[in-house]
Structures are given as C-alpha cells and as structure tokens.
Coordinates of C-alpha atoms in Angstrom, one line a residue:
M1 CA -50.6 3.7 -15.1
D2 CA -53.9 4.4 -16.8
L3 CA -56.7 5.5 -14.5
Q4 CA -59.0 2.7 -13.6
F5 CA -61.9 4.5 -12.0
R6 CA -63.3 7.9 -11.1
A7 CA -62.0 9.1 -7.7
D8 CA -63.7 10.9 -4.9
P9 CA -61.7 14.1 -4.6
A10 CA -62.3 14.2 -0.8
M11 CA -60.4 10.9 -0.5
L12 CA -57.5 11.7 -2.7
P13 CA -54.3 13.2 -1.3
H14 CA -54.8 17.0 -1.3
A15 CA -53.0 20.1 -0.2
V16 CA -53.8 21.6 3.2
P17 CA -51.9 24.0 5.5
G18 CA -48.8 22.1 6.5
G19 CA -48.5 19.8 3.5
V20 CA -50.5 17.0 1.9
R21 CA -53.3 15.3 3.6
F22 CA -53.8 11.6 3.2
V23 CA -57.2 10.0 4.1
F24 CA -58.0 6.3 4.4
D25 CA -61.2 4.4 5.4
A26 CA -60.1 1.2 7.0
A27 CA -62.0 -1.9 7.8
P28 CA -63.5 -2.1 11.4
G29 CA -61.0 -3.5 13.8
T30 CA -57.9 -2.0 12.2
C31 CA -55.4 -1.1 14.9
S32 CA -52.9 1.1 13.0
V33 CA -52.3 2.7 9.6
A34 CA -49.0 4.1 8.4
L35 CA -47.8 5.8 5.2
A36 CA -44.7 4.7 3.5
G37 CA -43.2 6.1 0.3
T38 CA -40.4 7.7 -1.6
F39 CA -40.8 10.8 0.6
N40 CA -39.8 8.8 3.8
S41 CA -37.5 6.1 2.2
W42 CA -40.3 3.5 2.5
V43 CA -40.1 3.2 6.2
G44 CA -43.2 1.4 7.3
D45 CA -43.7 3.2 10.7
A46 CA -42.3 6.6 10.0
C47 CA -45.7 8.3 9.4
M48 CA -48.6 7.0 11.4
L49 CA -52.1 8.1 10.4
E50 CA -54.4 9.3 13.2
Y51 CA -57.7 7.7 13.9
V52 CA -60.2 10.6 13.5
A53 CA -63.6 9.0 13.1
P54 CA -65.2 5.5 12.8
T55 CA -63.0 3.8 10.1
R56 CA -61.5 7.1 9.1
W57 CA -57.7 7.6 9.4
Q58 CA -55.7 10.6 8.2
A59 CA -52.3 12.3 8.3
T60 CA -50.8 15.5 7.0
L61 CA -47.2 15.4 5.7
P62 CA -44.9 18.0 4.2
I63 CA -43.8 16.7 0.9
P64 CA -41.3 18.3 -1.5
A65 CA -42.0 19.0 -5.2
G66 CA -41.9 16.0 -7.5
R67 CA -43.5 12.7 -8.2
H68 CA -44.0 10.4 -5.2
L69 CA -44.9 6.8 -4.8
Y70 CA -46.5 5.4 -1.7
K71 CA -48.4 2.6 0.0
L72 CA -50.5 2.3 3.2
V73 CA -49.3 -0.1 5.8
I74 CA -52.1 -1.7 7.7
D75 CA -51.5 -3.1 11.2
G76 CA -47.7 -3.0 10.5
R77 CA -48.2 -6.0 8.2
D78 CA -50.2 -5.4 5.0
W79 CA -48.7 -3.0 2.4
I80 CA -51.5 -1.9 0.1
A81 CA -52.1 0.7 -2.7
D82 CA -54.4 3.5 -1.7
P83 CA -57.8 2.2 -2.7
A84 CA -59.2 5.7 -3.2
N85 CA -56.4 6.7 -5.7
P86 CA -56.9 5.3 -9.2
W87 CA -53.3 6.4 -10.3
L88 CA -50.9 3.5 -9.9
S89 CA -47.2 3.6 -10.7
E90 CA -45.7 2.4 -14.0
D91 CA -43.0 0.4 -12.3
G92 CA -45.1 -2.8 -11.9
Q93 CA -45.0 -2.6 -8.1
N94 CA -48.5 -1.5 -7.6
N95 CA -47.6 1.8 -5.8
S96 CA -50.0 4.7 -5.6
C97 CA -48.8 8.0 -7.1
L98 CA -49.1 11.7 -6.6
T99 CA -47.2 14.8 -7.8
V100 CA -46.6 17.9 -5.8
D101 CA -45.5 21.2 -7.5
E102 CA -43.3 24.0 -6.1
T103 CA -46.3 25.8 -4.6
G104 CA -47.4 22.7 -2.7
A105 CA -50.3 22.0 -4.9
V106 CA -51.1 18.3 -5.5
L107 CA -51.3 17.3 -9.2
M108 CA -53.1 14.0 -9.5
R109 CA -53.1 12.6 -13.0
E110 CA -56.3 13.3 -14.8
A111 CA -58.2 11.1 -17.2
G112 CA -58.6 12.2 -20.8
L113 CA -55.3 14.1 -21.2
S114 CA -54.3 14.7 -24.8
A115 CA -52.5 17.1 -27.1
A116 CA -55.6 19.2 -27.1
A117 CA -56.1 19.0 -23.3
P118 CA -52.6 18.6 -21.7
G119 CA -51.9 18.5 -18.0
P120 CA -50.4 21.6 -16.3
L121 CA -46.8 20.5 -16.4
H122 CA -46.9 20.0 -20.1
A123 CA -46.8 23.8 -20.5
R124 CA -43.2 23.6 -19.3
A125 CA -40.4 22.6 -21.6
A126 CA -38.2 19.6 -20.6
L127 CA -34.4 19.9 -20.5
A128 CA -33.0 19.5 -24.0
S129 CA -31.4 16.1 -24.3
P130 CA -28.4 15.3 -26.6
D131 CA -29.3 13.9 -30.0
W132 CA -27.1 10.8 -29.4
L133 CA -29.4 9.8 -26.6
R134 CA -32.6 10.7 -28.4
H135 CA -31.6 8.5 -31.4
G136 CA -30.0 5.6 -29.5
V137 CA -30.9 2.2 -28.2
I138 CA -29.6 1.4 -24.7
Y139 CA -28.2 -2.0 -23.7
Q140 CA -27.7 -2.5 -20.0
L141 CA -25.1 -5.1 -18.8
S142 CA -23.2 -6.3 -15.8
V143 CA -19.5 -6.7 -16.6
P144 CA -19.0 -10.1 -14.9
A145 CA -22.4 -11.5 -16.1
F146 CA -22.0 -10.4 -19.7
G147 CA -18.3 -10.8 -20.4
G148 CA -16.5 -11.8 -17.2
D149 CA -14.3 -8.7 -17.0
F150 CA -13.6 -5.5 -19.0
D151 CA -11.6 -7.4 -21.7
G152 CA -14.4 -9.9 -22.0
V153 CA -17.0 -7.2 -22.6
R154 CA -14.7 -5.5 -25.1
A155 CA -14.4 -8.8 -27.0
K156 CA -18.2 -8.8 -27.3
L157 CA -18.6 -5.3 -28.7
G158 CA -18.9 -6.7 -32.2
Y159 CA -21.9 -8.7 -31.1
L160 CA -23.5 -5.6 -29.7
S161 CA -22.7 -3.6 -32.9
E162 CA -24.4 -6.3 -35.0
L163 CA -27.4 -6.2 -32.8
G164 CA -27.5 -2.4 -33.2
A165 CA -27.2 -1.3 -29.6
D166 CA -25.3 2.0 -29.5
I167 CA -25.5 3.1 -25.9
L168 CA -23.9 0.8 -23.3
W169 CA -25.1 1.1 -19.7
I170 CA -22.6 -0.6 -17.4
M171 CA -23.8 -1.6 -13.9
P172 CA -21.6 -0.5 -11.0
I173 CA -17.9 -1.5 -11.3
Q174 CA -16.6 -0.2 -7.9
P175 CA -15.5 -2.5 -5.0
I176 CA -18.5 -4.1 -3.1
G177 CA -19.0 -3.9 0.6
V178 CA -18.2 -7.0 2.7
E179 CA -20.2 -6.3 6.0
G180 CA -23.7 -7.7 5.8
R181 CA -22.9 -9.1 2.3
R182 CA -25.6 -11.2 0.7
G183 CA -24.3 -14.1 -1.3
T184 CA -20.7 -14.6 -1.9
L185 CA -20.1 -11.4 -3.9
G186 CA -22.6 -9.0 -2.4
D187 CA -24.9 -6.4 -4.0
P188 CA -23.0 -4.5 -6.7
Y189 CA -24.9 -1.4 -5.7
A190 CA -23.3 -1.6 -2.2
V191 CA -20.3 0.5 -3.1
R192 CA -17.3 0.4 -0.7
D193 CA -15.1 3.0 -2.6
F194 CA -16.6 5.4 -5.2
D195 CA -13.3 6.2 -6.7
A196 CA -11.9 2.7 -7.2
I197 CA -12.4 -0.2 -9.7
D198 CA -13.3 -3.7 -8.5
P199 CA -10.0 -5.5 -9.3
A200 CA -11.9 -8.7 -10.2
L201 CA -13.1 -6.8 -13.3
G202 CA -9.7 -5.5 -14.5
D203 CA -7.7 -2.4 -14.0
A204 CA -7.9 1.2 -15.2
A205 CA -6.1 0.5 -18.5
A206 CA -8.6 -2.3 -19.3
L207 CA -11.6 0.0 -18.5
R208 CA -10.2 2.8 -20.6
A209 CA -9.6 0.3 -23.5
L210 CA -13.2 -0.8 -23.2
V211 CA -14.6 2.7 -23.4
D212 CA -12.2 3.7 -26.2
A213 CA -13.2 0.6 -28.2
A214 CA -16.9 1.3 -27.7
H215 CA -16.3 4.9 -28.9
A216 CA -14.4 3.7 -31.9
R217 CA -17.6 1.8 -32.9
G218 CA -19.7 4.8 -32.5
M219 CA -21.2 3.7 -29.2
R220 CA -21.7 5.8 -26.1
V221 CA -21.0 4.5 -22.6
L222 CA -23.0 5.2 -19.4
L223 CA -21.8 4.3 -15.8
D224 CA -24.4 3.2 -13.3
W225 CA -24.1 5.4 -10.2
T226 CA -25.4 4.4 -6.7
L227 CA -26.6 7.8 -5.5
N228 CA -28.2 7.7 -2.1
R229 CA -25.9 5.4 -0.1
S230 CA -22.7 3.5 0.3
S231 CA -22.0 0.1 1.7
V232 CA -22.3 0.0 5.5
D233 CA -18.5 -0.6 5.7
H234 CA -17.4 2.2 3.5
P235 CA -14.5 4.0 5.2
F236 CA -16.5 7.2 5.3
T237 CA -18.8 5.7 7.9
R238 CA -15.8 6.0 10.2
T239 CA -14.0 9.1 8.9
H240 CA -17.1 11.1 7.9
P241 CA -20.0 9.8 10.0
H242 CA -21.7 13.2 9.7
W243 CA -22.2 12.4 6.0
Y244 CA -24.8 9.7 6.9
T245 CA -28.3 9.4 8.2
R246 CA -28.0 8.7 11.9
R247 CA -30.4 7.6 14.7
A248 CA -30.7 9.4 18.0
D249 CA -27.9 7.4 19.5
G250 CA -25.6 8.4 16.6
S251 CA -25.6 5.0 14.8
I252 CA -25.6 5.1 11.0
Y253 CA -28.5 3.5 9.1
Y254 CA -30.2 3.4 5.7
A255 CA -33.9 4.1 6.0
V256 CA -35.1 1.7 3.2
P257 CA -36.3 -1.5 4.8
E258 CA -34.4 -4.8 4.4
R259 CA -31.2 -3.0 3.2
D260 CA -29.1 -3.2 6.3
Y261 CA -25.9 -3.6 4.2
F262 CA -26.3 0.0 3.1
A263 CA -25.5 3.3 4.9
G264 CA -27.7 6.2 3.8
F265 CA -26.3 9.6 2.9
D266 CA -27.5 12.8 4.5
F267 CA -27.6 15.3 1.6
T268 CA -28.0 18.3 3.8
D269 CA -24.2 18.1 4.2
R270 CA -22.7 20.3 1.5
A271 CA -19.2 18.7 1.7
L272 CA -20.8 15.3 0.9
R273 CA -22.4 16.7 -2.2
R274 CA -19.2 18.3 -3.3
Y275 CA -17.3 15.0 -2.8
L276 CA -19.9 12.9 -4.8
I277 CA -19.9 15.4 -7.7
G278 CA -16.1 15.4 -7.7
S279 CA -16.1 11.6 -7.8
M280 CA -18.5 11.6 -10.8
R281 CA -16.3 14.2 -12.6
G282 CA -13.3 12.0 -12.0
W283 CA -14.8 9.0 -13.8
I284 CA -15.9 11.1 -16.7
E285 CA -12.5 12.8 -17.0
R286 CA -10.4 9.6 -16.5
F287 CA -12.3 7.2 -18.6
G288 CA -14.5 9.2 -21.0
F289 CA -17.9 8.1 -19.9
D290 CA -20.7 9.8 -21.8
G291 CA -23.1 9.9 -18.9
L292 CA -24.5 8.4 -15.7
R293 CA -27.5 6.5 -14.7
F294 CA -28.7 7.3 -11.1
D295 CA -29.9 4.4 -9.0
D296 CA -33.0 5.1 -6.8
S297 CA -33.0 8.8 -7.7
D298 CA -36.7 9.0 -6.8
I299 CA -35.6 9.4 -3.1
T300 CA -32.8 11.9 -3.9
P301 CA -33.4 15.6 -3.3
C302 CA -34.3 17.3 -6.6
D303 CA -32.0 20.3 -5.9
F304 CA -29.0 17.9 -5.6
L305 CA -29.8 16.4 -9.0
D306 CA -30.0 20.0 -10.3
E307 CA -26.5 20.7 -8.8
I308 CA -25.1 17.5 -10.4
R309 CA -26.4 18.5 -13.8
A310 CA -25.1 22.0 -13.7
D311 CA -21.6 20.8 -12.7
L312 CA -21.3 17.9 -15.1
A313 CA -22.8 19.8 -18.1
A314 CA -20.1 22.5 -17.6
L315 CA -17.6 19.7 -17.9
R316 CA -19.3 18.0 -20.8
P317 CA -22.2 19.8 -22.5
D318 CA -23.5 16.7 -24.3
I319 CA -23.7 14.6 -21.2
A320 CA -26.7 12.4 -20.6
L321 CA -28.1 11.7 -17.1
I322 CA -30.7 8.9 -16.6
S323 CA -33.0 9.0 -13.6
Q324 CA -34.4 5.8 -12.1
S325 CA -37.6 7.6 -11.4
Y326 CA -41.0 8.4 -12.9
D327 CA -40.7 12.0 -11.7
E328 CA -41.9 14.8 -14.0
F329 CA -39.7 17.4 -12.2
H330 CA -36.5 15.6 -13.0
H331 CA -36.9 16.7 -16.6
L332 CA -36.9 20.4 -15.8
A333 CA -33.3 21.0 -14.9
A334 CA -31.6 17.7 -14.0
C335 CA -32.1 14.6 -16.1
D336 CA -32.5 13.7 -19.7
L337 CA -34.4 10.5 -19.4
T338 CA -36.8 9.0 -16.8
Y339 CA -38.2 5.5 -16.7
E340 CA -41.5 4.6 -18.4
G341 CA -42.7 1.1 -17.4
G342 CA -46.4 1.5 -18.2
T343 CA -45.9 0.4 -21.8
R344 CA -44.7 -3.0 -20.6
E345 CA -47.7 -3.3 -18.3
M346 CA -50.2 -2.2 -20.9
L347 CA -48.7 -4.7 -23.4
R348 CA -49.2 -7.5 -20.8
R349 CA -52.8 -6.4 -20.3
C350 CA -53.5 -6.4 -24.0
A351 CA -51.9 -9.9 -24.3
Q352 CA -54.1 -11.2 -21.5
G353 CA -57.3 -9.6 -22.8
G354 CA -57.5 -7.0 -20.0
A355 CA -57.0 -4.0 -22.2
D356 CA -57.3 -3.1 -25.9
G357 CA -55.7 -0.7 -28.3
T358 CA -57.9 2.1 -27.1
A359 CA -56.8 1.6 -23.5
F360 CA -53.2 1.5 -24.7
A361 CA -53.6 4.8 -26.5
R362 CA -55.3 6.4 -23.5
Y363 CA -52.4 5.4 -21.3
W364 CA -49.9 6.8 -23.8
N365 CA -51.8 10.1 -23.9
E366 CA -52.2 10.4 -20.2
S367 CA -48.6 9.6 -19.5
T368 CA -47.2 11.8 -22.3
F369 CA -49.2 14.9 -21.8
S370 CA -48.8 14.9 -18.0
F371 CA -45.1 15.3 -18.4
P372 CA -43.1 18.4 -19.4
R373 CA -43.2 19.1 -23.1
G374 CA -40.5 17.1 -25.0
A375 CA -39.6 14.9 -22.0
L376 CA -37.7 11.8 -23.1
R377 CA -38.9 8.5 -21.5
M378 CA -37.0 5.2 -21.4
R379 CA -39.3 2.4 -22.6
W380 CA -38.5 -1.1 -21.5
L381 CA -39.7 -4.7 -21.4
E382 CA -37.0 -5.7 -18.9
D383 CA -35.0 -4.0 -16.3
K384 CA -32.7 -5.1 -13.5
E385 CA -35.5 -5.5 -11.0
Q386 CA -37.7 -7.6 -13.2
G387 CA -37.5 -11.1 -14.7
R388 CA -37.6 -11.9 -18.4
A389 CA -40.2 -10.4 -20.8
S390 CA -41.2 -13.8 -22.1
D391 CA -42.2 -14.9 -18.5
F392 CA -44.1 -11.6 -17.9
L393 CA -45.9 -11.3 -21.2
G394 CA -46.1 -14.9 -22.3
R395 CA -43.5 -16.2 -24.8
P396 CA -45.6 -15.7 -28.0
A397 CA -46.4 -12.1 -27.0
H398 CA -42.8 -11.2 -26.6
R399 CA -42.2 -10.6 -30.3
P400 CA -45.1 -8.2 -31.1
A401 CA -44.4 -6.4 -27.8
A402 CA -40.8 -5.8 -28.9
A403 CA -42.1 -4.5 -32.2
V404 CA -44.2 -2.0 -30.3
M405 CA -41.5 -1.0 -27.9
L406 CA -38.9 -0.4 -30.6
T407 CA -41.1 1.7 -32.8
L408 CA -42.7 4.0 -30.2
D409 CA -41.4 7.4 -29.2
G410 CA -38.8 7.6 -26.4
V411 CA -35.6 5.7 -26.0
P412 CA -35.7 1.9 -26.0
H413 CA -33.8 -0.1 -23.4
L414 CA -32.7 -3.7 -23.5
L415 CA -31.4 -5.7 -20.5
M416 CA -28.5 -8.1 -21.3
G417 CA -29.8 -11.3 -22.7
Q418 CA -33.3 -10.0 -23.4
E419 CA -32.5 -10.2 -27.1
F420 CA -32.0 -14.0 -27.1
D421 CA -34.5 -14.9 -24.3
E422 CA -31.7 -15.8 -21.9
P423 CA -33.5 -18.0 -19.3
T424 CA -31.6 -17.7 -16.0
W425 CA -32.0 -14.0 -15.2
T426 CA -34.6 -13.3 -12.5
G427 CA -33.5 -9.9 -11.2
W428 CA -30.3 -8.2 -10.0
P429 CA -29.9 -10.4 -6.8
V430 CA -28.6 -13.2 -9.1
L431 CA -25.5 -11.0 -9.2
F432 CA -24.9 -11.5 -5.5
N433 CA -23.2 -14.8 -6.4
P434 CA -21.0 -15.7 -9.4
Y435 CA -23.2 -15.5 -12.4
Q436 CA -22.9 -15.4 -16.2
L437 CA -25.6 -15.3 -18.9
D438 CA -26.4 -18.7 -20.4
W439 CA -25.2 -18.2 -23.9
Q440 CA -26.0 -21.8 -24.7
A441 CA -29.7 -21.0 -24.6
F442 CA -29.4 -18.6 -27.5
D443 CA -32.7 -18.0 -29.4
G444 CA -31.4 -16.9 -32.8
E445 CA -34.9 -16.1 -34.1
L446 CA -35.6 -13.7 -31.3
Y447 CA -32.1 -12.1 -31.7
R448 CA -32.7 -11.5 -35.4
H449 CA -36.1 -10.0 -34.5
Y450 CA -34.5 -7.5 -32.2
Q451 CA -31.7 -6.9 -34.7
T452 CA -34.2 -6.2 -37.5
L453 CA -36.3 -3.8 -35.3
I454 CA -33.3 -1.9 -34.1
H455 CA -31.8 -1.5 -37.6
L456 CA -35.3 -0.5 -38.9
R457 CA -35.4 2.2 -36.2
R458 CA -32.0 3.4 -37.2
R459 CA -32.9 3.7 -40.9
H460 CA -36.1 5.6 -40.4
T461 CA -36.0 8.9 -38.6
A462 CA -39.8 8.8 -38.2
L463 CA -39.4 5.9 -35.8
R464 CA -37.0 7.9 -33.6
T465 CA -38.4 11.5 -33.7
G466 CA -41.7 11.4 -35.7
A467 CA -45.0 12.4 -34.2
T468 CA -47.0 9.5 -32.7
A469 CA -50.7 9.1 -33.4
F470 CA -52.9 6.1 -32.6
L471 CA -55.3 4.3 -34.9
D472 CA -58.8 3.8 -33.6
N473 CA -61.5 1.2 -34.1
L474 CA -59.1 -1.7 -34.1
P475 CA -60.3 -5.1 -33.1
P476 CA -59.5 -6.3 -29.5
G477 CA -55.9 -7.6 -29.3
A478 CA -54.6 -5.0 -31.8
I479 CA -52.4 -2.0 -31.1
G480 CA -51.8 0.4 -33.9
F481 CA -50.2 3.8 -34.4
T482 CA -48.3 5.9 -36.9
R483 CA -45.0 7.7 -36.7
T484 CA -44.8 10.7 -39.0
D485 CA -42.0 13.1 -39.9
Q486 CA -41.4 15.4 -42.9
R487 CA -40.2 12.5 -45.0
E488 CA -42.6 9.6 -44.4
Q489 CA -45.4 8.1 -42.4
I490 CA -44.9 4.7 -40.9
V491 CA -47.7 2.5 -39.6
V492 CA -47.2 -0.1 -36.8
L493 CA -49.8 -2.8 -36.2
A494 CA -49.3 -5.5 -33.6
N495 CA -51.5 -8.4 -32.7
M496 CA -51.1 -9.3 -29.0
S497 CA -53.7 -12.0 -29.2
S498 CA -53.8 -15.7 -30.2
T499 CA -56.4 -15.2 -32.9
T500 CA -56.2 -13.8 -36.4
L501 CA -57.5 -10.3 -36.6
T502 CA -59.2 -8.6 -39.6
L503 CA -58.5 -5.0 -40.1
D504 CA -60.1 -2.3 -42.2
A505 CA -58.2 -2.6 -45.5
G506 CA -59.3 0.8 -46.6
R507 CA -57.9 2.4 -43.5
V508 CA -54.6 0.5 -43.4
P509 CA -52.9 0.7 -46.8
V510 CA -49.5 -0.6 -45.7
S511 CA -46.4 -1.2 -47.8
P512 CA -44.6 -3.6 -45.4
L513 CA -41.0 -3.0 -44.3
Y514 CA -41.1 -5.8 -41.8
A515 CA -44.0 -8.1 -41.0
S516 CA -45.0 -11.5 -39.6
G517 CA -48.5 -13.0 -40.2
W518 CA -49.6 -10.1 -42.3
Q519 CA -52.0 -10.9 -45.2
D520 CA -52.0 -7.7 -47.2
E521 CA -54.7 -8.7 -49.7
H522 CA -57.2 -9.5 -46.9
A523 CA -55.8 -7.0 -44.3
K524 CA -55.5 -9.8 -41.8
L525 CA -52.9 -10.1 -39.1
G526 CA -52.1 -13.6 -37.7
P527 CA -51.8 -14.5 -34.1
Y528 CA -49.0 -12.5 -32.4
G529 CA -48.1 -11.0 -35.7
W530 CA -47.0 -7.5 -36.6
V531 CA -46.5 -5.3 -39.6
I532 CA -44.4 -2.2 -39.8
G533 CA -44.6 -0.4 -43.1
T534 CA -45.1 2.9 -44.9
L535 CA -48.5 4.2 -45.6
A536 CA -49.2 4.1 -49.3
G537 CA -48.0 7.2 -51.0
T538 CA -45.7 8.4 -48.2
A539 CA -42.5 6.5 -48.8

C-alpha cells in the first residue's frame, strides 16, 4: 500500500551477511517474538527472534529473491504488522512487505516514485503478455455456485457475453479430498486427483463442450490450479511420500497453519515438478484451456514458476499465467498478471474520508513504478478471499469505485455475482457446503452499470492501453485521471463522497460518454457520481 510514514532505516529489514536482518523493539515483559511470512509458509514458530538488548529482538534469515509478506508473532499469540515498516501489503490483510533481489539486496518501496524517478526494478522489462489478456475483462466463477455443473455454466454464457466478460476463470474442478474435509463438500482447493474431473460437475465431454462454446463466443477460459499442495488423502501421499514436506518422523504435513486437510509439496523433487507440469499440459491439450491461475503462488519457488512458463509457452505461445501474488519477480520470466489489491483499499479510504485523490495518485505511482516496466496488474474490488464490494466500500460507493476500476490501466477482474450485488457470498469457505448464487436478489441497475463500463472499455482503446495521468487539485472525495492514446484522451472523474463537489470547469472540459450526477454547465459532480468522457477537442 501507500507509505504512511518515514521509516528509520536501522529498523527496517536490511541485508547482512547470511541473509536479511529483522529488528523489533518489543514492549517490556515480552517473552517471545517470531517471524512468520511467505518465506516460511506462515508458520508462527519457525523463526524465533533473539533477545539482544532491553526490548530489542532480532533475527537473520536467508530469503530468496522476490516479494515477501510477513508478520511478527508476539508471545505466540498476537500477529502484528512490523511497526517499523511503513510498507503494507495490497491484499487487505495488513501484512508487512519487503522485496529481495537476486544479489540479496533488500528493496523497500520508496515514497515519491514516479515516471521521472522509478524504482530499480522498473528498469527491467516485464514478460510480454498476450493481447487477449491485456484487452480482456476477467470473470471468476465456481461451476457449482454459478451454474450447478458444466452444462449449467454453458447455458449462462449468453449472460456473460451480454455483460461483456470475455475471460472466464473457472475455480478448481478436480475431485476434492475427503480426509479432514470441512463442510459436506470440502475445500475445492484440496485436490485429490490432479488429472480427473469431479463427477458432480459433469464429464470430459461436457467440459469440452463448455470450453468450445466459450471459444465460439470469443471468450478465453482459464483453469484455477492449486499449486503448492494436494489434499491430505491424495494417493501420492502413499505412493510418492517423498514428493511432500515431511517432519523428522517422516509424517507428511502442510506448513501453512490451520490447513491440516492439505499435504504440502516439496519442490526440490524434480520428478514432482515434471509430473505437475505434465498434468497442466494435459488439461490444456485435452480441453483447450487458454491459461492457468496459480493459487498461493507467493509461496512457490520462483524457479519452478519459470520452468512452468517455459514448458507451457512452448506448447501454446499465447498462454496466460496468473499469479496469486504481489511479487515483482513473477513478471520477469514466469507470469503475465499479478494481483493488485491496493486500488480497492485506496477507494475505501477515499470513500471514508481517510484519503484523497492525491493519495490515490501517489499509491498508483508508487505501485506502478516499483514494478518491472510494462507489468500487467489485475485490479479487483472482490476476490475469492473477500466479501462483497458493497459491504467493504459502502453500498453507495460501489458504483463510482467500479467506474474507477474499469477505466484504470491493468486487467479488471469480477467475482461471480459482483455485477448484481449478490448478497450471500462471504468468501470461498461458502463453497465447502452446497452453495449457489442468489439470483433472486438481482440488482439490475448495478448489472447495467457494470455492463456499460465494460462495453465502454471495449469501445475505447485508450481505456485499455492508453497512458494514465492523474488530475491534481481536486476537492476531497474526488479521484480523477486521464487515459490517452494516439486517437483520443478520456477523462475519468469519480466522487467517492456523499457531498456534491465543484470542479474547475476550465480544467475539466468533458464531453460525457457515461455519467451520473454530472452537471456540465456548473462542473459539479453529485454524491457518489462519476463522469467518463472525452476531453474537448480530442474525440
């Protein structure tokens, strides 16, 4: 996220011989401090800090290249962000961040990054992504929740076409583990057979018919892939126990806390890597999937992601790989798209009066120019681990927030039901029991809003690939920016507040394409209003 305060460099994670040193000043009476993060699968007692002086604790840990999230665990009970580190994660989970490069240097995000003063990684070019991903709108769905089975989803493709979504992301469709199952169905990310289809969803012919029908409509289809683990009762835990992480007594485990129905893979085993890549190839070859989304790839070795990319790109040059991470290094050789959740958080802060358009622009610059040049980010208001946008932002702020998200750079993502304010989704654990979206709660006005925004994005290339520049001197509550390409310049203004805002009419000569609450003659924007239009003389 945006940097909230100036840090003391001595207290920030920094490179020393042997790795990265973490320093923490604890309250008197603290008995223990541990470090948990993506580098040790979030195990709360894997790395204990040493007491080195009154209140001072520290530890040095070898950390591989890439972005890492972490928390401090105080007295085995309280998980807190590092109070000395102003850089918090974009995922809404209040994790502290750091990035390590290949030399072992620690790259902390700096305040004030911009096109004129980019971060060191911006000098490196991101992997070139396929145009169909760059220009698309992603719609994530669970087959049983959205349509019941493959045939049910295929029957709803017309609905998605009308909405304008052209990339379907299908959550895991393999059989689910039974041992340790939570709920009656279990976690769909606890895969019991990577090469099979859950028979409750249909057979191979039905899946092929779904993918073919989507392709016939000009859609692409992505398969969600559980990367780091299997279910704890996968047959490989018996036939190939050496493929798994094991304790000293030989028992198999998954290091992430509270996930005892998983068995974690040990990616040092080359045969395991070959098997998993072969399984991925099989789904692409058999069913025509256009790409994969990798679950929890932030705890996957980067060199394995690079291997996957090299192999699958040889099979299909225009493949797209999405990483569930915020890792700059995933863009260099492995993945086309990483998550970008800070836009969602900054929109909430603007709606609640905790940030303004200047802070929003500052965050955009710092997050953009700290990444490799040309890196595609996936912008979202909802994902599988979050509840509904209306609950998070406040219902009135949902519409202007959607207007911002769908006109910014990057690739927009919608979670099933987001477009009609479906009320029952609270996060992916609802899928552990029989669950379907509540289509009876359909908000047609919100659906039409998303539909209009998506079709506007499709009609105007500036909204997909144009340069982004932010407007300054806007009143509190307003976010404003332009998207510019060789054909036109489009201005976007959104009012995240409950009051009418007056803008500088001389600076915002807008010819509206889509607006709500916009009074052109007075340059006023009503509560929670927006205007998307061409700047005078550029259409």
